[in-house]
mmCIF file with all atom_site columns, C-alpha atoms in Angstrom:
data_model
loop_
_atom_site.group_PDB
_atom_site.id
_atom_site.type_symbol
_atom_site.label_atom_id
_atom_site.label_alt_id
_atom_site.label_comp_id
_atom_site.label_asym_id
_atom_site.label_entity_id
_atom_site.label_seq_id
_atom_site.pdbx_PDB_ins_code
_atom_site.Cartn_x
_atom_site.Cartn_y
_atom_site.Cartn_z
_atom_site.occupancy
_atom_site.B_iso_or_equiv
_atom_site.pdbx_formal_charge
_atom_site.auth_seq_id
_atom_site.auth_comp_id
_atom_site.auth_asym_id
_atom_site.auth_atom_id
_atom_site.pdbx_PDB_model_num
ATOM 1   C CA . UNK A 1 1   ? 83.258 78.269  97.928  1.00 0.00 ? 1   UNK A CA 1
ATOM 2   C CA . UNK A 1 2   ? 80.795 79.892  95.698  1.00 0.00 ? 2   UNK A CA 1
ATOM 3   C CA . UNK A 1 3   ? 79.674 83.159  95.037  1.00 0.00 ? 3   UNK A CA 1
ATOM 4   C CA . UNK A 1 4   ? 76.393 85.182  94.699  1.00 0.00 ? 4   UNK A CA 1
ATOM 5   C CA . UNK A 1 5   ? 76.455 88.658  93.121  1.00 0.00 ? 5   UNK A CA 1
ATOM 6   C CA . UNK A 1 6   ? 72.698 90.455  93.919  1.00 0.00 ? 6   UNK A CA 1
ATOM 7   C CA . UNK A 1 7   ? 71.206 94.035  93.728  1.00 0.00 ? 7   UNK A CA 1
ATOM 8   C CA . UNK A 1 8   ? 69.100 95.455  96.035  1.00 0.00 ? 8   UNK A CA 1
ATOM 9   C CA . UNK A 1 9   ? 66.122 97.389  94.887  1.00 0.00 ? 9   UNK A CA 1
ATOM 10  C CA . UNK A 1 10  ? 67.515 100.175 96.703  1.00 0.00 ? 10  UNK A CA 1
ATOM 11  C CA . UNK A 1 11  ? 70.304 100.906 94.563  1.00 0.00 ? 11  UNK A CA 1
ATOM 12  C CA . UNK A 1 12  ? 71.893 100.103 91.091  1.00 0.00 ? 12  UNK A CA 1
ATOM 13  C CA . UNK A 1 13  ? 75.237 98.678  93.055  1.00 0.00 ? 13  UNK A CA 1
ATOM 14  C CA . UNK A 1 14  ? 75.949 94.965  92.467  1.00 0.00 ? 14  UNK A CA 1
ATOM 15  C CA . UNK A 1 15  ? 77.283 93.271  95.447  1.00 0.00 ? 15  UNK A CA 1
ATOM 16  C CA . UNK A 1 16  ? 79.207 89.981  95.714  1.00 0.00 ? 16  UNK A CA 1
ATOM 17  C CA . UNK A 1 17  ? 79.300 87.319  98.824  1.00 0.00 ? 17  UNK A CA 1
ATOM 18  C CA . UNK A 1 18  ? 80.702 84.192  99.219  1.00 0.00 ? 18  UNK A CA 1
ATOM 19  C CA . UNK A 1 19  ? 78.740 80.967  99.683  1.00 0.00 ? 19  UNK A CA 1
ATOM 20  C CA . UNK A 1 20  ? 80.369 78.651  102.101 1.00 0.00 ? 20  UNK A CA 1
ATOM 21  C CA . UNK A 1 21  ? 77.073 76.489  102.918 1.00 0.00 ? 21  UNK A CA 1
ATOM 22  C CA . UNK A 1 22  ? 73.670 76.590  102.519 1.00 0.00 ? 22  UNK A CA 1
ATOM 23  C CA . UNK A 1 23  ? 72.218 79.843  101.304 1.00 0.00 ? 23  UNK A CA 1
ATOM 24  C CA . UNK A 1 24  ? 68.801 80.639  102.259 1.00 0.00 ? 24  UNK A CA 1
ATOM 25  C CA . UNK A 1 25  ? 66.618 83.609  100.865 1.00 0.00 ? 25  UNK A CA 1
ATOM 26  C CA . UNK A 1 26  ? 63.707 85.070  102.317 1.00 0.00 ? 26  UNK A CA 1
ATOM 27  C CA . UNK A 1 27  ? 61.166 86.943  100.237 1.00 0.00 ? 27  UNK A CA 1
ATOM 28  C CA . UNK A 1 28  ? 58.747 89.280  101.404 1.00 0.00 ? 28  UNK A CA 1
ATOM 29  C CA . UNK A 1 29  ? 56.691 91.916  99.542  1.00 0.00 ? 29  UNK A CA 1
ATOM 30  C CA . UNK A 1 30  ? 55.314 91.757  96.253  1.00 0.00 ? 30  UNK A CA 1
ATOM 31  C CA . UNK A 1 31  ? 56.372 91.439  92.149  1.00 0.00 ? 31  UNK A CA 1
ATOM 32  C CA . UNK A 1 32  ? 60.291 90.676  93.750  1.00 0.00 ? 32  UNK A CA 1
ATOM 33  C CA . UNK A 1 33  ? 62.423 89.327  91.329  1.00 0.00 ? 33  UNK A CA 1
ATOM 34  C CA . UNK A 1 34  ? 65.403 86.337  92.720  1.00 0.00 ? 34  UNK A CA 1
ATOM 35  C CA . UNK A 1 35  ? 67.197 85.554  89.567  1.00 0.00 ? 35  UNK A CA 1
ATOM 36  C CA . UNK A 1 36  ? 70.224 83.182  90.225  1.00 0.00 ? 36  UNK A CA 1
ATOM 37  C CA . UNK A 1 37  ? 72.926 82.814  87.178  1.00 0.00 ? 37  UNK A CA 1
ATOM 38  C CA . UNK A 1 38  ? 75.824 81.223  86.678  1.00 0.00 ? 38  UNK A CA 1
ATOM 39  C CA . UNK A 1 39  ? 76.038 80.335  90.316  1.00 0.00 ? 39  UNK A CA 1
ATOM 40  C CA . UNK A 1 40  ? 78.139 77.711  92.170  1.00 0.00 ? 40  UNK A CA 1
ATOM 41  C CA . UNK A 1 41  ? 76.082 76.989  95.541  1.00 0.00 ? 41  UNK A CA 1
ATOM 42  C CA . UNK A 1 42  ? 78.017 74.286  97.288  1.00 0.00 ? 42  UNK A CA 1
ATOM 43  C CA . UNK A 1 43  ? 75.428 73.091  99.560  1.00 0.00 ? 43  UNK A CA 1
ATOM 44  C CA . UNK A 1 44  ? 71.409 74.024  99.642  1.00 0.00 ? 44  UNK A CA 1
ATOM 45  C CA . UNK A 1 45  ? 69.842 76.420  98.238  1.00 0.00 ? 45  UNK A CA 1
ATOM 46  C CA . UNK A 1 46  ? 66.843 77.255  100.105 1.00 0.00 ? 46  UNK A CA 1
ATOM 47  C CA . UNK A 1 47  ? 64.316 79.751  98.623  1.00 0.00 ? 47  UNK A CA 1
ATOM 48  C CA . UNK A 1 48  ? 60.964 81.099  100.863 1.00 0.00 ? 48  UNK A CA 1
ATOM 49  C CA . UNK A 1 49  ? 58.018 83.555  99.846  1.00 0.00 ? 49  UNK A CA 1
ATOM 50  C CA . UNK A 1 50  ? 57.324 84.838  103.209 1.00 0.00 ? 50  UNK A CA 1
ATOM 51  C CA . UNK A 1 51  ? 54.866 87.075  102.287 1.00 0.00 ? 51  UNK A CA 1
ATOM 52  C CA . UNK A 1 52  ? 53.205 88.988  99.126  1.00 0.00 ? 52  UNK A CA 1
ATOM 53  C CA . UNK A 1 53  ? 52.874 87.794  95.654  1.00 0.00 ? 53  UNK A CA 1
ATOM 54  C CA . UNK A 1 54  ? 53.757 88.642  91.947  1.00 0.00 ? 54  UNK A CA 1
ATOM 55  C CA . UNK A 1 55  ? 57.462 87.316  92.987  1.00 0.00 ? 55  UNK A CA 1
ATOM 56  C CA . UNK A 1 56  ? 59.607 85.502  90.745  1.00 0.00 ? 56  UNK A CA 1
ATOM 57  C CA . UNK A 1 57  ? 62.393 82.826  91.408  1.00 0.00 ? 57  UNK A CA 1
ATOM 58  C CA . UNK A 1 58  ? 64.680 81.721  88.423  1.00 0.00 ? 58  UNK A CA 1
ATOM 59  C CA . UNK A 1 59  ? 67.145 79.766  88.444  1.00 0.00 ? 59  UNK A CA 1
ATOM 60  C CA . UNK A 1 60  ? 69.584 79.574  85.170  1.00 0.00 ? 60  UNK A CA 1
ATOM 61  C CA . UNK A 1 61  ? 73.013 77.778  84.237  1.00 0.00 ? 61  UNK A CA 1
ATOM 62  C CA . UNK A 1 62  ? 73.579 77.082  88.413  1.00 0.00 ? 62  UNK A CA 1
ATOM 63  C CA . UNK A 1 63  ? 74.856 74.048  90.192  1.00 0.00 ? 63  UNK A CA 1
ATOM 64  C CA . UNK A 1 64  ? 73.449 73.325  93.363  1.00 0.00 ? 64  UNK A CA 1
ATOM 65  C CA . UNK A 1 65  ? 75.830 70.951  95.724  1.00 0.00 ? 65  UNK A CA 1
ATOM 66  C CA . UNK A 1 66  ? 73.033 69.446  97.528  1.00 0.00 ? 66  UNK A CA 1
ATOM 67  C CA . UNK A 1 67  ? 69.355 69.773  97.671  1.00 0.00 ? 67  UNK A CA 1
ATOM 68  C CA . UNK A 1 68  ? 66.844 72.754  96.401  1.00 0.00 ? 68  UNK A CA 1
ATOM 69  C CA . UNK A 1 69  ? 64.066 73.409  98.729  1.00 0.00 ? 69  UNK A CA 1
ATOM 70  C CA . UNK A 1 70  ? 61.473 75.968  97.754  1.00 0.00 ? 70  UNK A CA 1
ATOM 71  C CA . UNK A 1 71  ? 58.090 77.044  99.916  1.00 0.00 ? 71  UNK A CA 1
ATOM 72  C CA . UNK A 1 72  ? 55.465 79.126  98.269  1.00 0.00 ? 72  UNK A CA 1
ATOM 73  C CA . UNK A 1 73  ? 53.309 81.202  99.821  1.00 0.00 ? 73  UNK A CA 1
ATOM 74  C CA . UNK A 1 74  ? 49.417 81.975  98.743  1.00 0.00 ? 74  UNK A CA 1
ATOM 75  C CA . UNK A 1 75  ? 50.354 84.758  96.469  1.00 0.00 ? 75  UNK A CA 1
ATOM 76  C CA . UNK A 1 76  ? 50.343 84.000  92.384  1.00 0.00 ? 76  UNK A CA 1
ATOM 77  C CA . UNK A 1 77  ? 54.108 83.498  91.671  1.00 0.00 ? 77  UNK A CA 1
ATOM 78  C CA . UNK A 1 78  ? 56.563 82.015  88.742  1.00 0.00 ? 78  UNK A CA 1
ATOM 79  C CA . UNK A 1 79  ? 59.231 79.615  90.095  1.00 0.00 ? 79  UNK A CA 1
ATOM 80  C CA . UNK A 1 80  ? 60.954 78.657  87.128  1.00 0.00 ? 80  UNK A CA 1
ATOM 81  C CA . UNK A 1 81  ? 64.221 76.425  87.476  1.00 0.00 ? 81  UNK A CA 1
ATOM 82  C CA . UNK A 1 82  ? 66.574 75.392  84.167  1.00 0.00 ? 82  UNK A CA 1
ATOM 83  C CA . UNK A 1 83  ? 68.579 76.350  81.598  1.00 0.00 ? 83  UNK A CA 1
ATOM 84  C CA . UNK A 1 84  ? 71.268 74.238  82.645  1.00 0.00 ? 84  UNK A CA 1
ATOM 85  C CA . UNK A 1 85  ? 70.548 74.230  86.171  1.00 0.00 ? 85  UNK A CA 1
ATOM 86  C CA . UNK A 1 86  ? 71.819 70.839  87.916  1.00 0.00 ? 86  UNK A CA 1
ATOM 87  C CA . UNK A 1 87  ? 70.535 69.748  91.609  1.00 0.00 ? 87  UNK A CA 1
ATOM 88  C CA . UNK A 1 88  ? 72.885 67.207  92.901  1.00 0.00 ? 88  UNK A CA 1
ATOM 89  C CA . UNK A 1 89  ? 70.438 65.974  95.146  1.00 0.00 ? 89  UNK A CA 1
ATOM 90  C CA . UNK A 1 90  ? 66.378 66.297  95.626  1.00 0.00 ? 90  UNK A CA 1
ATOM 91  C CA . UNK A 1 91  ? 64.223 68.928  94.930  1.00 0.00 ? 91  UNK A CA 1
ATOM 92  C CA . UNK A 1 92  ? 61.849 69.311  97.274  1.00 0.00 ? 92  UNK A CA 1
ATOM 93  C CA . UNK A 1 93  ? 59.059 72.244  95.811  1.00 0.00 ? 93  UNK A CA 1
ATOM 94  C CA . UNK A 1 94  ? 55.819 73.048  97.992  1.00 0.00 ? 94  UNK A CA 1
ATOM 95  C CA . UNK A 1 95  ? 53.206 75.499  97.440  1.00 0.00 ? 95  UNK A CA 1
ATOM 96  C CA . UNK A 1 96  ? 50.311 76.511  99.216  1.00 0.00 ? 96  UNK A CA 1
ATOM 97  C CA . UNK A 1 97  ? 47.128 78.444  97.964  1.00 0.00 ? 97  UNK A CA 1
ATOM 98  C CA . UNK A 1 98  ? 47.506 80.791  94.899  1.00 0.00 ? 98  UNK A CA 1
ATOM 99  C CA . UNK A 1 99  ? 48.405 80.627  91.194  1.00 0.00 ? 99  UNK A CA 1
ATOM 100 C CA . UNK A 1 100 ? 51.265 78.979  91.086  1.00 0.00 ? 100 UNK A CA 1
ATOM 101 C CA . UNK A 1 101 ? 53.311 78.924  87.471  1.00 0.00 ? 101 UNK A CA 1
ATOM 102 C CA . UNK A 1 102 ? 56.099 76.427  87.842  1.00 0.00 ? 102 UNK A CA 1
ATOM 103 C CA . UNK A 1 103 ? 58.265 75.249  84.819  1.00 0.00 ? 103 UNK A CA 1
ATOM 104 C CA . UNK A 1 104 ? 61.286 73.207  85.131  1.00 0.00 ? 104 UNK A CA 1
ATOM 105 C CA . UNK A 1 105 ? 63.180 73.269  81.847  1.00 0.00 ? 105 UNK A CA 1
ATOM 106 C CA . UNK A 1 106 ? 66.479 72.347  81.271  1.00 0.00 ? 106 UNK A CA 1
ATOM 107 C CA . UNK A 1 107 ? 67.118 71.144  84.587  1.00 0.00 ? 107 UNK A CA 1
ATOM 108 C CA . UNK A 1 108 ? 68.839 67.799  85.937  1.00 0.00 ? 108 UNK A CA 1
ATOM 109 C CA . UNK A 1 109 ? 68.338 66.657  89.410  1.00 0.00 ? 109 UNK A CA 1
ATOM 110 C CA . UNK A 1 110 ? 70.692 63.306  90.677  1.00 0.00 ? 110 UNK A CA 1
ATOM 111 C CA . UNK A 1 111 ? 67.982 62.102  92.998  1.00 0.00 ? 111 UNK A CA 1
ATOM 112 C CA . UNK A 1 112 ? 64.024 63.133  93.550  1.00 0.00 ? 112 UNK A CA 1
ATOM 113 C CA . UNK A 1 113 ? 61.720 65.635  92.381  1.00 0.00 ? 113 UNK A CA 1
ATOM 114 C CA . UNK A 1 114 ? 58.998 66.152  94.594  1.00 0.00 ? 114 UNK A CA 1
ATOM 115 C CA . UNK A 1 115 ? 56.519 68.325  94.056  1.00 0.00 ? 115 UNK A CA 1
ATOM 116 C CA . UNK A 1 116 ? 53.491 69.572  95.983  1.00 0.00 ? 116 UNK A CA 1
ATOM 117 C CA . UNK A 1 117 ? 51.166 71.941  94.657  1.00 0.00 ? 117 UNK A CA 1
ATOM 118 C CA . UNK A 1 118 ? 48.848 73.795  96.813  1.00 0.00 ? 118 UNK A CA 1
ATOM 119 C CA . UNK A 1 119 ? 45.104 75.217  96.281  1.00 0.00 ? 119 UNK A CA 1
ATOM 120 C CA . UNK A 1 120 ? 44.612 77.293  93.036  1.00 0.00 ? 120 UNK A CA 1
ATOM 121 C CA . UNK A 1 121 ? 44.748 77.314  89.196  1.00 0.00 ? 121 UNK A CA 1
ATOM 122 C CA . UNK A 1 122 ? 48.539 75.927  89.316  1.00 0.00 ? 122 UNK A CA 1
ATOM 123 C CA . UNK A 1 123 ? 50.695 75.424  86.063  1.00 0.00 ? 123 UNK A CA 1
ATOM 124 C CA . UNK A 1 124 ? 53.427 73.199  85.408  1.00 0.00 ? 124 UNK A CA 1
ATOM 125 C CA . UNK A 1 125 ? 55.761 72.653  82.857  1.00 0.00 ? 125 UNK A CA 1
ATOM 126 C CA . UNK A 1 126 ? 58.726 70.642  82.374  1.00 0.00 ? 126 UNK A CA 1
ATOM 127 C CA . UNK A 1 127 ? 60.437 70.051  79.411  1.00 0.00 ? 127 UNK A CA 1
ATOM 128 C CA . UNK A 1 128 ? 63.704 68.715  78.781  1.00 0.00 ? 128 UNK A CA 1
ATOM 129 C CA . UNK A 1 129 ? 64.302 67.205  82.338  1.00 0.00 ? 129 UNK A CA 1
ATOM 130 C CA . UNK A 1 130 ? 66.346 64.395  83.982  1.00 0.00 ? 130 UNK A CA 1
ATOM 131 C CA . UNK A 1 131 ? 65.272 62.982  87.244  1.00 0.00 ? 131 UNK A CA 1
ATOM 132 C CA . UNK A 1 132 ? 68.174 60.676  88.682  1.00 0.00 ? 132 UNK A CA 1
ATOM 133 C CA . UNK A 1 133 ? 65.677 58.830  90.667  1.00 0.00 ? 133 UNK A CA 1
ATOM 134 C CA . UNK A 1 134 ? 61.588 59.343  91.617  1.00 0.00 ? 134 UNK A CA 1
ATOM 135 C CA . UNK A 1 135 ? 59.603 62.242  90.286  1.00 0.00 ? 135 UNK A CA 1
ATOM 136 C CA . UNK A 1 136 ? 56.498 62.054  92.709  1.00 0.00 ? 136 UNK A CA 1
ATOM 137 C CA . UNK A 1 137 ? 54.003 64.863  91.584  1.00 0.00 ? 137 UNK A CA 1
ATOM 138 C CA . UNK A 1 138 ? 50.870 65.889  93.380  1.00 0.00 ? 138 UNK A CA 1
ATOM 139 C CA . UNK A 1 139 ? 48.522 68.735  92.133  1.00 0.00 ? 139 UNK A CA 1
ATOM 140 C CA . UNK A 1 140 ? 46.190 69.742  95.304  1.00 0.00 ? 140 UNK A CA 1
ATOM 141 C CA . UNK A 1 141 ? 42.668 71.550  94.724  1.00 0.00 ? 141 UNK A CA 1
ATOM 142 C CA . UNK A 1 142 ? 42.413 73.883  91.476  1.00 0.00 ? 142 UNK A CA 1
ATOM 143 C CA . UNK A 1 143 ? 42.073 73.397  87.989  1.00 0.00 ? 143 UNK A CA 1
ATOM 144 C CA . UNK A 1 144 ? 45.560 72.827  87.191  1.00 0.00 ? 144 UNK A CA 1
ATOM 145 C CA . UNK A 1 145 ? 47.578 72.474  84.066  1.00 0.00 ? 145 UNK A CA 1
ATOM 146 C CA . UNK A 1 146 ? 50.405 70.044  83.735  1.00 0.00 ? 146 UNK A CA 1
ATOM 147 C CA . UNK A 1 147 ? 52.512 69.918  80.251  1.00 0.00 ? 147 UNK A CA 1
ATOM 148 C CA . UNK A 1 148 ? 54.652 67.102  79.747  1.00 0.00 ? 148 UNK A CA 1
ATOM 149 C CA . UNK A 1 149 ? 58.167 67.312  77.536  1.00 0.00 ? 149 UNK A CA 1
ATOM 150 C CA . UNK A 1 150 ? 61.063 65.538  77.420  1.00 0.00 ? 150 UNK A CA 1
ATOM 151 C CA . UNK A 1 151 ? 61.038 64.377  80.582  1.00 0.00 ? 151 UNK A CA 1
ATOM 152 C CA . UNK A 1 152 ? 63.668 61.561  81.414  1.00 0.00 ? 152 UNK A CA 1
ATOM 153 C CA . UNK A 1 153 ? 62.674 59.799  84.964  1.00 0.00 ? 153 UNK A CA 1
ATOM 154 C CA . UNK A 1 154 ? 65.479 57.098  85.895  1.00 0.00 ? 154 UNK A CA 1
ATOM 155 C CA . UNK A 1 155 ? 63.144 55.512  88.346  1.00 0.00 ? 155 UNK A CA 1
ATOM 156 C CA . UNK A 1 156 ? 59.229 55.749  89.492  1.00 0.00 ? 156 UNK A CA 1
ATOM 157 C CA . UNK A 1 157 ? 57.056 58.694  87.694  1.00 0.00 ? 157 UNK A CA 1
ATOM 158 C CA . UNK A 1 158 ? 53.991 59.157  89.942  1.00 0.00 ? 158 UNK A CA 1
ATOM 159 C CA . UNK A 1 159 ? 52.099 62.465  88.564  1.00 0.00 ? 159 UNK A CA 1
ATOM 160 C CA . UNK A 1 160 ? 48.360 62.973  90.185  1.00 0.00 ? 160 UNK A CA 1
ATOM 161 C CA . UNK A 1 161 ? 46.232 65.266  89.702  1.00 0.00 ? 161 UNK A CA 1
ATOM 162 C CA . UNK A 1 162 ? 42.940 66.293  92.186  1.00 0.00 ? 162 UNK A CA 1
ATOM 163 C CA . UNK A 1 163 ? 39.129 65.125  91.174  1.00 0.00 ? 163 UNK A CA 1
ATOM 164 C CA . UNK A 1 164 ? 38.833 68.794  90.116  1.00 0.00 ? 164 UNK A CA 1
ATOM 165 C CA . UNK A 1 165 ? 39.355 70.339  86.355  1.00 0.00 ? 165 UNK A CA 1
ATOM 166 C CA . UNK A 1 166 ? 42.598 69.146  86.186  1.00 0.00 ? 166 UNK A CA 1
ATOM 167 C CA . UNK A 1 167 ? 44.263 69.136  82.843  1.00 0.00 ? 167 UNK A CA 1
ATOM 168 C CA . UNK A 1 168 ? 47.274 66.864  81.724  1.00 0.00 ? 168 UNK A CA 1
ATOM 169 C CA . UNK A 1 169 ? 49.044 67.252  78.130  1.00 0.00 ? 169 UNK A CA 1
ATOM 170 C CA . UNK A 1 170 ? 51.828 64.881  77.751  1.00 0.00 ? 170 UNK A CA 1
ATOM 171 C CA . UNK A 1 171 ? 54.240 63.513  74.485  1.00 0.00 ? 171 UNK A CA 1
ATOM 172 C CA . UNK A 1 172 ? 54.056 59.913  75.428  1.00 0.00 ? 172 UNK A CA 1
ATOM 173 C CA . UNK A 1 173 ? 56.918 59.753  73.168  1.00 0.00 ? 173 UNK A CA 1
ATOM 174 C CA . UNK A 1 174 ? 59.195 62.402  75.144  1.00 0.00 ? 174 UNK A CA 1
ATOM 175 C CA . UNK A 1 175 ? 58.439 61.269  78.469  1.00 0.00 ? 175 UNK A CA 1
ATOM 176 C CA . UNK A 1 176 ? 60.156 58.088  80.130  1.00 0.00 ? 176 UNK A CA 1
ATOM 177 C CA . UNK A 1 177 ? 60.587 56.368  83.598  1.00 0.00 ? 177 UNK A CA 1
ATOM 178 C CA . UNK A 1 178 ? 61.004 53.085  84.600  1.00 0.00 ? 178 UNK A CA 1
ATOM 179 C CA . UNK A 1 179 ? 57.066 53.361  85.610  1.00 0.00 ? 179 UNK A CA 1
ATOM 180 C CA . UNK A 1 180 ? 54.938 55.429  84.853  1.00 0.00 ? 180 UNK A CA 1
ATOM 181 C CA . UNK A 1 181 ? 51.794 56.106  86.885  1.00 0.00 ? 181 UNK A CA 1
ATOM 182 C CA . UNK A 1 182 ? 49.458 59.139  85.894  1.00 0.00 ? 182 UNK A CA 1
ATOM 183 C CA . UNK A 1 183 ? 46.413 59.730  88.492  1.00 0.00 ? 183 UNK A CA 1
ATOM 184 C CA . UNK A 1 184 ? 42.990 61.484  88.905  1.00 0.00 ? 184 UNK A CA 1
ATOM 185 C CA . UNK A 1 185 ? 43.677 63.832  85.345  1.00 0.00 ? 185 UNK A CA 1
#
């Protein structure tokens, strides 16, 4: 099994507890801070803002044994997955109204990225990225910002935008799929 060491806000104590399964964490309140290193999660890892906003997720140097689901809430918060993070199955990332800073750097997934963005003035950035199989994008309502890097997509890219101020910045030479289909930027 793996293992998750995490402080509470209430004291300076570290605690460690084994992971056996999925691991699910709950956030509620605002500016809280999830940072996940050098973990080994053997199934999903399953991250929700309840409530509140201000809260940050990172993820860094962790292997995930099956799929990463995340659910956003309305409030303006970071998510930012990488640094040798590796999903061995989808991520599945959905956000609802807010300011939304996303940036997936660093990060391998063996099967789909999907990616909803709700309402708001979202950012996304993901540099240095494999996706084993689809990456299927959508920004909803909002000017949003999405910066592409060194993104490697073994399969179908399909990155959209909304009809609002939508922005898209992208090396066409660091960014490959098998097809490639950017919409309503």
């Amino acid at each position: 099994p793996g293992y998750i060491a995490f402080r509470t806000g209430a004291d300076n104590e570290t605690y460690t507890l084994p992971i056996k399964y999925d691991f699910k964490i709950q956030v509620i309140g605002n500016r809280n801070r999830v940072i996940i290193e050098e973990t080994v999660i053997p199934d999903d890892l399953i991250i929700e803002i309840v409530s509140g906003s201000n809260n940050l997720v990172r993820t860094s140097q962790t292997a995930i044994g099956d799929d990463f689901i995340y659910r956003g809430n309305d409030g303006n918060d970071r998510l930012t997955l990488g640094n040798g993070t590796v999903i061995a199955d989808i991520a599945d990332i959905k956000t609802r109204g807010g300011n939304e800073n996303i940036n997936l750097r660093d990060l391998e997934t063996r099967d789909d990225l999907l990616l909803f963005a709700g309402d708001g003035r979202d950012v996304l950035e993901v540099e240095l990225a494999t996706i084993g199989d689809d990456a299927i994008i959508r920004m909803e309502g909002g000017d949003d910002i999405v910066v592409l890097d060194a993104l490697l997509v073994l399969d179908v890219a399909d990155i959209s935008g909304n009809r609002d101020f939508d922005r898209l910045a992208i090396d066409v030479a660091g960014v490959e799929a098998r097809k490639l289909h950017l919409r309503e930027f």
